[in-house]
Structure formats: C-alpha cells, structure tokens
Short mmCIF file of C-alpha atoms and ligand atoms in Angstrom, two decimals:
data_model
loop_
_atom_site.label_atom_id
_atom_site.label_comp_id
_atom_site.label_asym_id
_atom_site.label_seq_id
_atom_site.Cartn_x
_atom_site.Cartn_y
_atom_site.Cartn_z
CA MET A 1 116.72 106.29 157.56
CA PRO A 2 114.62 106.14 154.42
CA HIS A 3 111.29 104.45 154.80
CA LEU A 4 111.49 101.09 153.09
CA GLN A 5 108.35 99.46 151.90
CA HIS A 6 107.89 95.78 152.48
CA LEU A 7 105.14 93.81 150.69
CA SER A 8 103.47 91.07 152.67
CA LEU A 9 101.98 88.41 150.33
CA HIS A 10 100.49 84.92 150.47
CA GLN A 11 101.31 84.16 146.84
CA LEU A 12 104.28 85.39 144.76
CA ASP A 13 103.32 86.18 141.20
CA LEU A 14 106.44 87.58 139.59
CA GLU A 15 104.55 88.68 136.45
CA SER A 16 102.34 90.95 138.57
CA LEU A 17 105.24 92.88 140.12
CA GLU A 18 106.02 96.27 138.68
CA ARG A 19 108.92 96.23 136.20
CA GLY A 20 112.05 98.30 136.75
CA ARG A 21 111.80 98.07 140.51
CA LEU A 22 113.22 96.33 143.55
CA HIS A 23 110.59 94.63 145.66
CA ARG A 24 111.12 93.56 149.34
CA ILE A 25 108.66 90.77 150.02
CA TRP A 26 107.58 88.78 153.06
CA LEU A 27 105.98 85.64 151.71
CA HIS A 28 103.58 84.06 154.16
CA VAL A 29 103.85 80.25 153.78
CA ALA A 30 102.60 78.83 157.01
CA LYS A 31 101.51 79.71 160.55
CA ASN A 32 103.35 78.98 163.74
CA GLY A 33 101.79 77.24 166.82
CA ILE A 34 99.99 80.39 168.03
CA GLY A 35 98.66 81.40 164.63
CA GLU A 36 101.28 83.95 163.65
CA ALA A 37 102.59 83.99 160.10
CA ILE A 38 105.87 82.31 159.25
CA ARG A 39 107.16 84.48 156.38
CA ILE A 40 110.03 84.00 154.00
CA PRO A 41 112.01 87.19 153.14
CA ILE A 42 112.54 87.54 149.40
CA LEU A 43 114.23 90.33 147.36
CA VAL A 44 112.96 90.56 143.79
CA ALA A 45 114.69 92.76 141.26
CA ARG A 46 112.12 92.90 138.44
CA GLY A 47 113.99 94.10 135.39
CA ALA A 48 112.68 96.79 133.06
CA HIS A 49 113.30 94.48 130.17
CA GLU A 50 112.29 90.88 129.25
CA GLY A 51 114.64 88.09 130.19
CA PRO A 52 115.00 84.90 132.26
CA VAL A 53 114.22 84.43 135.97
CA LEU A 54 117.32 83.66 138.00
CA GLY A 55 116.67 82.43 141.50
CA ILE A 56 119.18 82.39 144.34
CA THR A 57 118.32 80.71 147.59
CA ALA A 58 120.13 80.84 150.98
CA ALA A 59 119.79 79.23 154.37
CA ILE A 60 117.67 76.20 153.59
CA HIS A 61 119.95 75.06 156.39
CA GLY A 62 119.24 77.66 159.02
CA ASN A 63 122.87 78.18 160.23
CA GLU A 64 124.27 78.69 156.69
CA LEU A 65 124.56 82.52 156.57
CA ASN A 66 127.09 83.61 153.94
CA GLY A 67 124.53 83.28 151.18
CA ILE A 68 122.22 85.80 152.90
CA SER A 69 124.87 88.44 152.54
CA VAL A 70 125.60 87.42 148.90
CA ILE A 71 121.93 87.88 148.03
CA GLN A 72 121.61 91.17 149.86
CA ARG A 73 124.57 92.63 147.94
CA LEU A 74 123.64 91.07 144.62
CA VAL A 75 119.95 91.77 144.41
CA GLY A 76 120.01 94.95 146.44
CA GLY A 77 122.92 96.24 144.31
CA VAL A 78 121.60 95.86 140.81
CA ASP A 79 119.71 98.58 139.01
CA PRO A 80 116.39 97.01 137.93
CA LYS A 81 116.23 99.59 135.10
CA GLN A 82 119.32 97.96 133.59
CA LEU A 83 118.12 94.50 134.13
CA SER A 84 116.73 92.11 131.46
CA GLY A 85 114.77 89.50 133.37
CA THR A 86 114.13 88.99 137.02
CA LEU A 87 116.37 88.19 139.97
CA VAL A 88 114.65 86.38 142.82
CA GLY A 89 116.81 86.24 146.00
CA VAL A 90 115.35 84.18 148.77
CA LEU A 91 117.32 85.42 151.75
CA ALA A 92 116.34 82.60 154.13
CA VAL A 93 114.39 79.54 153.02
CA ASN A 94 114.37 77.94 156.46
CA VAL A 95 113.17 80.89 158.67
CA PRO A 96 112.44 78.81 161.80
CA GLY A 97 115.91 77.24 161.51
CA VAL A 98 117.60 80.62 161.17
CA LEU A 99 115.91 81.80 164.35
CA MET A 100 116.94 78.66 166.18
CA LYS A 101 120.49 78.93 164.74
CA GLN A 102 120.24 75.35 163.61
CA ARG A 103 120.51 73.41 160.37
CA GLN A 104 117.09 71.70 160.52
CA PHE A 105 113.56 73.03 160.41
CA ASN A 106 111.84 73.45 163.81
CA ASP A 107 110.65 69.79 163.66
CA ASN A 108 114.27 68.71 163.41
CA VAL A 109 113.93 67.68 159.78
CA ASP A 110 116.57 68.63 157.19
CA LEU A 111 114.56 70.50 154.50
CA ASN A 112 117.22 69.67 151.92
CA SER A 113 116.59 65.96 152.29
CA ILE A 114 112.80 65.85 151.86
CA ALA A 115 112.22 67.92 148.70
CA PRO A 116 109.71 68.36 147.11
CA GLY A 117 107.86 67.91 150.39
CA LYS A 118 104.12 67.08 150.56
CA PRO A 119 100.94 69.12 150.27
CA VAL A 120 99.70 67.43 153.46
CA GLY A 121 102.03 66.02 156.10
CA ARG A 122 104.43 67.12 158.84
CA GLY A 123 105.39 70.75 159.23
CA SER A 124 108.70 70.69 157.35
CA ALA A 125 107.18 68.77 154.40
CA VAL A 126 104.26 71.19 153.96
CA TYR A 127 106.44 74.27 154.40
CA LEU A 128 108.91 73.08 151.74
CA HIS A 129 106.16 71.99 149.37
CA ARG A 130 104.52 75.37 149.51
CA PHE A 131 107.82 77.13 149.04
CA ILE A 132 108.71 75.08 145.93
CA ASP A 133 105.19 75.43 144.56
CA ARG A 134 104.95 79.23 145.17
CA VAL A 135 108.55 80.32 144.46
CA ILE A 136 110.91 77.79 142.86
CA ARG A 137 108.47 76.86 140.04
CA GLN A 138 108.69 80.39 138.64
CA MET A 139 112.46 80.24 138.25
CA ASP A 140 114.32 79.49 134.98
CA TYR A 141 117.67 78.86 136.77
CA LEU A 142 118.50 78.20 140.42
CA ILE A 143 121.65 78.76 142.47
CA ASP A 144 121.28 77.29 145.98
CA LEU A 145 123.82 78.72 148.44
CA HIS A 146 125.07 76.60 151.34
CA THR A 147 128.03 76.27 153.84
CA ALA A 148 129.47 73.44 155.81
CA SER A 149 127.75 72.10 158.92
CA VAL A 150 128.73 72.83 162.51
CA GLY A 151 132.04 71.21 163.40
CA ARG A 152 133.20 71.12 159.78
CA VAL A 153 134.70 73.49 157.17
CA ASN A 154 134.30 73.43 153.43
CA SER A 155 136.24 74.66 150.49
CA LEU A 156 134.42 77.02 148.15
CA TYR A 157 132.94 74.28 145.96
CA VAL A 158 130.03 73.52 143.69
CA ARG A 159 127.93 70.45 143.29
CA ALA A 160 126.41 70.19 139.93
CA ASN A 161 125.28 67.69 137.29
CA MET A 162 128.12 68.35 134.85
CA ASN A 163 126.30 66.35 132.14
CA GLU A 164 123.61 69.09 132.06
CA PRO A 165 125.17 71.89 129.92
CA GLU A 166 123.47 74.83 131.62
CA ALA A 167 124.27 73.62 135.10
CA ALA A 168 127.84 72.89 134.02
CA ARG A 169 128.10 76.47 132.72
CA MET A 170 126.83 77.98 135.95
CA ALA A 171 129.24 75.78 137.95
CA ARG A 172 132.31 76.91 136.07
CA LEU A 173 131.24 80.56 136.28
CA GLN A 174 131.43 80.45 140.07
CA ILE A 175 135.30 80.09 139.74
CA PRO A 176 135.14 77.65 142.67
CA GLU A 177 138.11 75.86 144.20
CA ILE A 178 136.49 72.54 143.35
CA ILE A 179 133.54 71.22 141.34
CA VAL A 180 132.04 67.91 142.30
CA HIS A 181 129.99 66.23 139.56
CA ASN A 182 126.92 65.04 141.37
CA PRO A 183 123.74 63.95 139.55
CA PRO A 184 120.82 65.55 141.27
CA ASN A 185 119.51 63.84 144.31
CA ASP A 186 115.70 63.85 144.17
CA THR A 187 115.32 64.87 147.73
CA THR A 188 117.42 68.04 147.62
CA LEU A 189 116.15 71.48 146.57
CA ARG A 190 118.51 71.25 143.59
CA GLY A 191 117.06 67.85 142.66
CA SER A 192 113.56 69.15 142.86
CA ALA A 193 114.40 72.15 140.66
CA ALA A 194 116.11 69.80 138.12
CA ALA A 195 113.00 67.63 138.13
CA LEU A 196 110.98 70.75 137.20
CA GLY A 197 113.33 71.32 134.26
CA ILE A 198 115.22 74.12 136.05
CA PRO A 199 118.96 73.97 135.69
CA ALA A 200 120.36 74.20 139.24
CA ILE A 201 123.60 74.14 141.10
CA THR A 202 124.62 74.04 144.77
CA VAL A 203 127.39 76.42 145.87
CA GLU A 204 129.10 75.73 149.19
CA LEU A 205 130.43 78.96 150.70
CA ARG A 206 132.81 77.71 153.40
CA ASN A 207 131.73 77.90 157.05
CA PRO A 208 128.46 78.05 159.03
CA SER A 209 127.07 80.60 161.49
CA ARG A 210 129.05 83.62 160.33
CA PHE A 211 129.50 86.18 157.64
CA GLN A 212 132.92 85.56 156.02
CA THR A 213 133.75 88.71 154.07
CA ARG A 214 136.16 87.31 151.53
CA THR A 215 133.95 84.30 150.87
CA ILE A 216 130.91 86.50 150.39
CA GLU A 217 132.86 88.55 147.78
CA ASP A 218 133.84 85.34 146.01
CA GLY A 219 130.34 84.03 146.05
CA LEU A 220 129.01 87.36 144.77
CA ALA A 221 131.51 87.38 141.88
CA GLY A 222 130.38 83.91 140.83
CA VAL A 223 126.72 84.74 140.81
CA GLN A 224 127.35 88.01 139.01
CA ASN A 225 129.12 86.02 136.26
CA VAL A 226 125.92 84.07 135.76
CA LEU A 227 123.93 87.36 135.41
CA PHE A 228 126.24 88.43 132.61
CA ASP A 229 126.24 84.98 130.99
CA LEU A 230 122.42 84.76 130.94
CA GLY A 231 122.15 88.33 129.62
CA LEU A 232 120.36 89.66 132.67
CA LEU A 233 122.98 92.43 132.79
CA PRO A 234 125.04 93.81 129.94
CA GLY A 235 128.66 92.62 130.15
CA THR A 236 130.67 89.47 130.11
CA PRO A 237 131.69 87.12 132.89
CA VAL A 238 134.91 88.04 134.60
CA ILE A 239 137.19 85.05 134.10
CA SER A 240 140.84 85.31 133.29
CA GLU A 241 142.99 82.19 133.28
CA GLU A 242 141.33 80.64 136.24
CA GLU A 243 141.26 76.90 136.57
CA THR A 244 139.33 74.77 138.94
CA VAL A 245 139.35 71.05 139.76
CA LEU A 246 136.57 68.74 138.62
CA CYS A 247 135.96 65.60 140.68
CA ASN A 248 133.73 62.81 139.34
CA GLY A 249 132.24 62.20 142.81
CA SER A 250 132.93 62.67 146.51
CA TYR A 251 132.32 60.96 149.82
CA TRP A 252 133.01 61.33 153.53
CA THR A 253 135.28 59.11 155.52
CA TYR A 254 134.34 58.18 159.05
CA THR A 255 136.18 57.06 162.19
CA ASP A 256 135.87 53.52 163.41
CA GLU A 257 137.42 54.46 166.79
CA GLY A 258 136.35 57.14 169.18
CA GLY A 259 138.62 59.76 170.93
CA LEU A 260 139.85 63.28 170.51
CA LEU A 261 140.27 63.79 166.77
CA GLU A 262 142.86 65.79 164.94
CA VAL A 263 142.55 66.00 161.11
CA PHE A 264 145.81 66.89 159.28
CA PRO A 265 145.10 68.04 155.76
CA GLN A 266 143.43 71.41 155.02
CA VAL A 267 140.69 71.99 152.47
CA THR A 268 141.88 71.84 148.85
CA ASP A 269 144.93 69.75 149.85
CA ARG A 270 145.70 66.77 147.63
CA ILE A 271 145.97 63.47 149.44
CA ALA A 272 147.44 60.17 148.27
CA LYS A 273 146.22 56.68 149.22
CA GLY A 274 147.84 55.61 152.45
CA ASP A 275 148.68 59.08 153.70
CA PRO A 276 147.93 59.49 157.43
CA VAL A 277 145.06 62.01 157.51
CA ALA A 278 143.93 62.08 161.15
CA GLU A 279 144.52 60.59 164.54
CA ALA A 280 142.38 59.93 167.57
CA ARG A 281 143.77 60.29 171.11
CA THR A 282 142.44 59.13 174.42
CA ILE A 283 141.43 61.77 176.94
CA PHE A 284 144.88 61.06 178.60
CA GLY A 285 146.59 62.16 175.34
CA GLU A 286 147.82 58.84 173.95
CA VAL A 287 147.32 58.15 170.24
CA ASN A 288 144.94 55.20 169.96
CA LYS A 289 144.23 55.21 166.28
CA VAL A 290 145.72 56.71 163.08
CA PHE A 291 143.46 57.09 160.01
CA TYR A 292 144.75 56.80 156.47
CA ALA A 293 143.52 58.09 153.09
CA PRO A 294 141.59 55.25 151.39
CA GLU A 295 142.59 56.52 147.90
CA ASP A 296 144.01 59.53 146.08
CA GLY A 297 141.84 62.67 146.05
CA ILE A 298 141.37 66.29 147.10
CA VAL A 299 140.01 67.54 150.41
CA VAL A 300 136.60 69.14 149.75
CA GLY A 301 135.73 69.54 153.40
CA ARG A 302 137.00 68.39 156.83
CA SER A 303 136.03 67.93 160.40
CA ILE A 304 137.34 70.45 162.89
CA ASP A 305 135.48 69.06 165.87
CA PRO A 306 137.82 67.08 168.19
CA ILE A 307 134.94 65.34 170.02
CA ASN A 308 134.85 62.15 168.01
CA GLN A 309 132.51 59.42 168.95
CA THR A 310 133.10 56.24 166.90
CA GLY A 311 131.47 56.93 163.51
CA SER A 312 132.27 60.68 163.26
CA ARG A 313 133.25 62.35 160.01
CA ILE A 314 136.92 62.85 159.10
CA LEU A 315 137.33 64.09 155.51
CA HIS A 316 135.11 64.90 152.56
CA ILE A 317 137.19 63.57 149.69
CA GLY A 318 136.73 64.51 146.06
CA ARG A 319 137.48 61.58 143.67
CA ASN A 320 139.79 61.75 140.68
CA PRO A 321 140.46 65.53 140.69
CA GLN A 322 141.23 66.90 137.22
CA PRO A 323 142.11 70.47 136.38
CA ILE A 324 139.59 72.22 134.09
CA SER A 325 139.16 75.80 132.91
CA CYS A 326 136.43 78.03 134.40
CA ALA A 327 135.94 79.70 131.04
CA VAL A 328 132.72 78.95 129.10
CA GLU A 329 132.14 79.17 125.35
CA PRO A 330 130.46 82.38 124.27
CA ARG A 331 126.71 81.86 123.63
ZN1 ZN B 1 123.60 73.29 153.55
#
C-alpha cells in the first residue's frame, strides 16, 4: 500500500494549499468528552489553474452514506493538474452521527435543522457553526448530498430554489428523477449557504445506511456535469434528451390511524386524487383503515416501515409535476 499523507488542521485555508495537488485533510472542529479531537474528513483537489470553489458535502445526517462514495470517486478521481478551481469534498459533516449510525448529532439534534448554529451554545450548534465558518464560507457553489431516513425510501431527487438561476442550473444537471422547487429554509445547510450568497442544492440519493452502486454512479454523473458546466474541467455536461419532472412543492402525508402499514405506490409513480395509497391492518390482519391520495401528484418518497403508530408518515408527494428538460443553455 502506498503511504498516504493526511494533513491534520484546525483551520482550512484553501488559498494556502498547494496547487495541482489532492489534499487529504482531517479538520479539527471540536473535542469530545475526554478531550480527543472530533475531526471532519475533507478531500480537496486544488486545481493547477484559477477557477471557482465547488463544495460537495455528505452525511450531515450520519446514516446517509451514498454521498461519501460519490465524493471519494469524484474528488479522488480528478487530476488536479487538469482542474481550474478547487473541489472541496466533505466526506462526512456529522462525524459523531456516522459513528453512531444515526441521523442526528450525538446530542440528538438534527444538524440540518439548526444552521447556521451558534458560536456559543449546545454541542451540535457550536460544531455546525464552526464547520460553516471554517469550510462552507470558502465555497462558491454547494451541492449537499443526502438520502432518505430510516424506514423510508426516496427517489433520486433534488431540492432547489428554481428561481435562483445558478441553483436551477445545478439542479437540472443532476438529471434527477424529480426536482422539487423549494425556497431555502434558513435552518438547513443549503439555506445557510444561500444566505451567504452561495448557490446551493440538496441532492437526495435514495436510501440510508448503505452504498447503492447504481445510485452512486448516477450521483457522480450529476456532480461531474456541474464540474464541466462551471469550467472546473474541460468538457461539456453529458445530457442527451433527458427529461425530469419539476414540482412546485412537496409535502408528507401522515396516518390518522395506527396499525401495520402497507404503502402501495412506488417512488416516481403518479397518483391521482382519491387513489387508495396505503392501508393499516390490526395485528390480527384485518384492514382497519385505507388511506387515499389527497390530490394529484408524484411519489417523491415513501414509508417502508410497517410499524405505524398514529401519526406516522405515508407518502412524500410532489405537487403539480410538470416535465422539463435537464438541458441548460450554454454559458
Ligand atoms: Zn438527509
């Protein structure tokens, strides 16, 4: 095995990193309860030539793993000598969550609901604040990679503010199954980036707690398209006649009756108002409730967990799905 050098840093100063090289960095952002460093693994491909900084983040939810593999392949696979600009791949934002195989930080807070965090406060808030301050601020563009939560599955879909031209462009270039127009929520990482003037999208790469080979390849192709489009690499985005579906919003439906749940439609299925979409059975096997689609839409995600206490999720429905092309105008 070749000896691989890892840099351990307290601050990440992209400008100070040698050009034309791949850097493997452990960024020390906090200390754990016995005074050991909690360090975030970051791959930086610092291009030989000038250009923008594209950031890609994975595992802000600790059980969302597909993005880790996308970043390894993308950033580890480019030749920094060919690169105009800098690729920053944050392999795991929520390191304590990854180790605990859970969505939340180790104080049970969802990091993607408290951005930009606080300089002084509870553990999750400080950790996230330092990460945004030391890493995200240096980015010109951000792609935040996610998956569904435990007990649910997602389509390959993008959330983006489609009124923001650069974000809309990055969204289309993913060639996703679905795009959900979603103005940035201030408390997500995407919202925080947008508030800093950084165009940002969220890409949902299907299912948690595993590496899904095909999905990782699709995710990689989408991010590579953005590299070509931003001029970080010579070439043009690979888009043929692909279409996607743009929804003007989305929402989850919930059960109002407990019992063993079976959800009928699959992700990307179209549903019509009044369609039966799920049923709950008693433990004895009798159907005690049928659930119907509240309106027309498309299935963005769905529950696969039969254990349904009253108030569990059923379907993530995209509103008003309209076909659109993934192609973007040349710059
Ligand atoms: Zn997530």
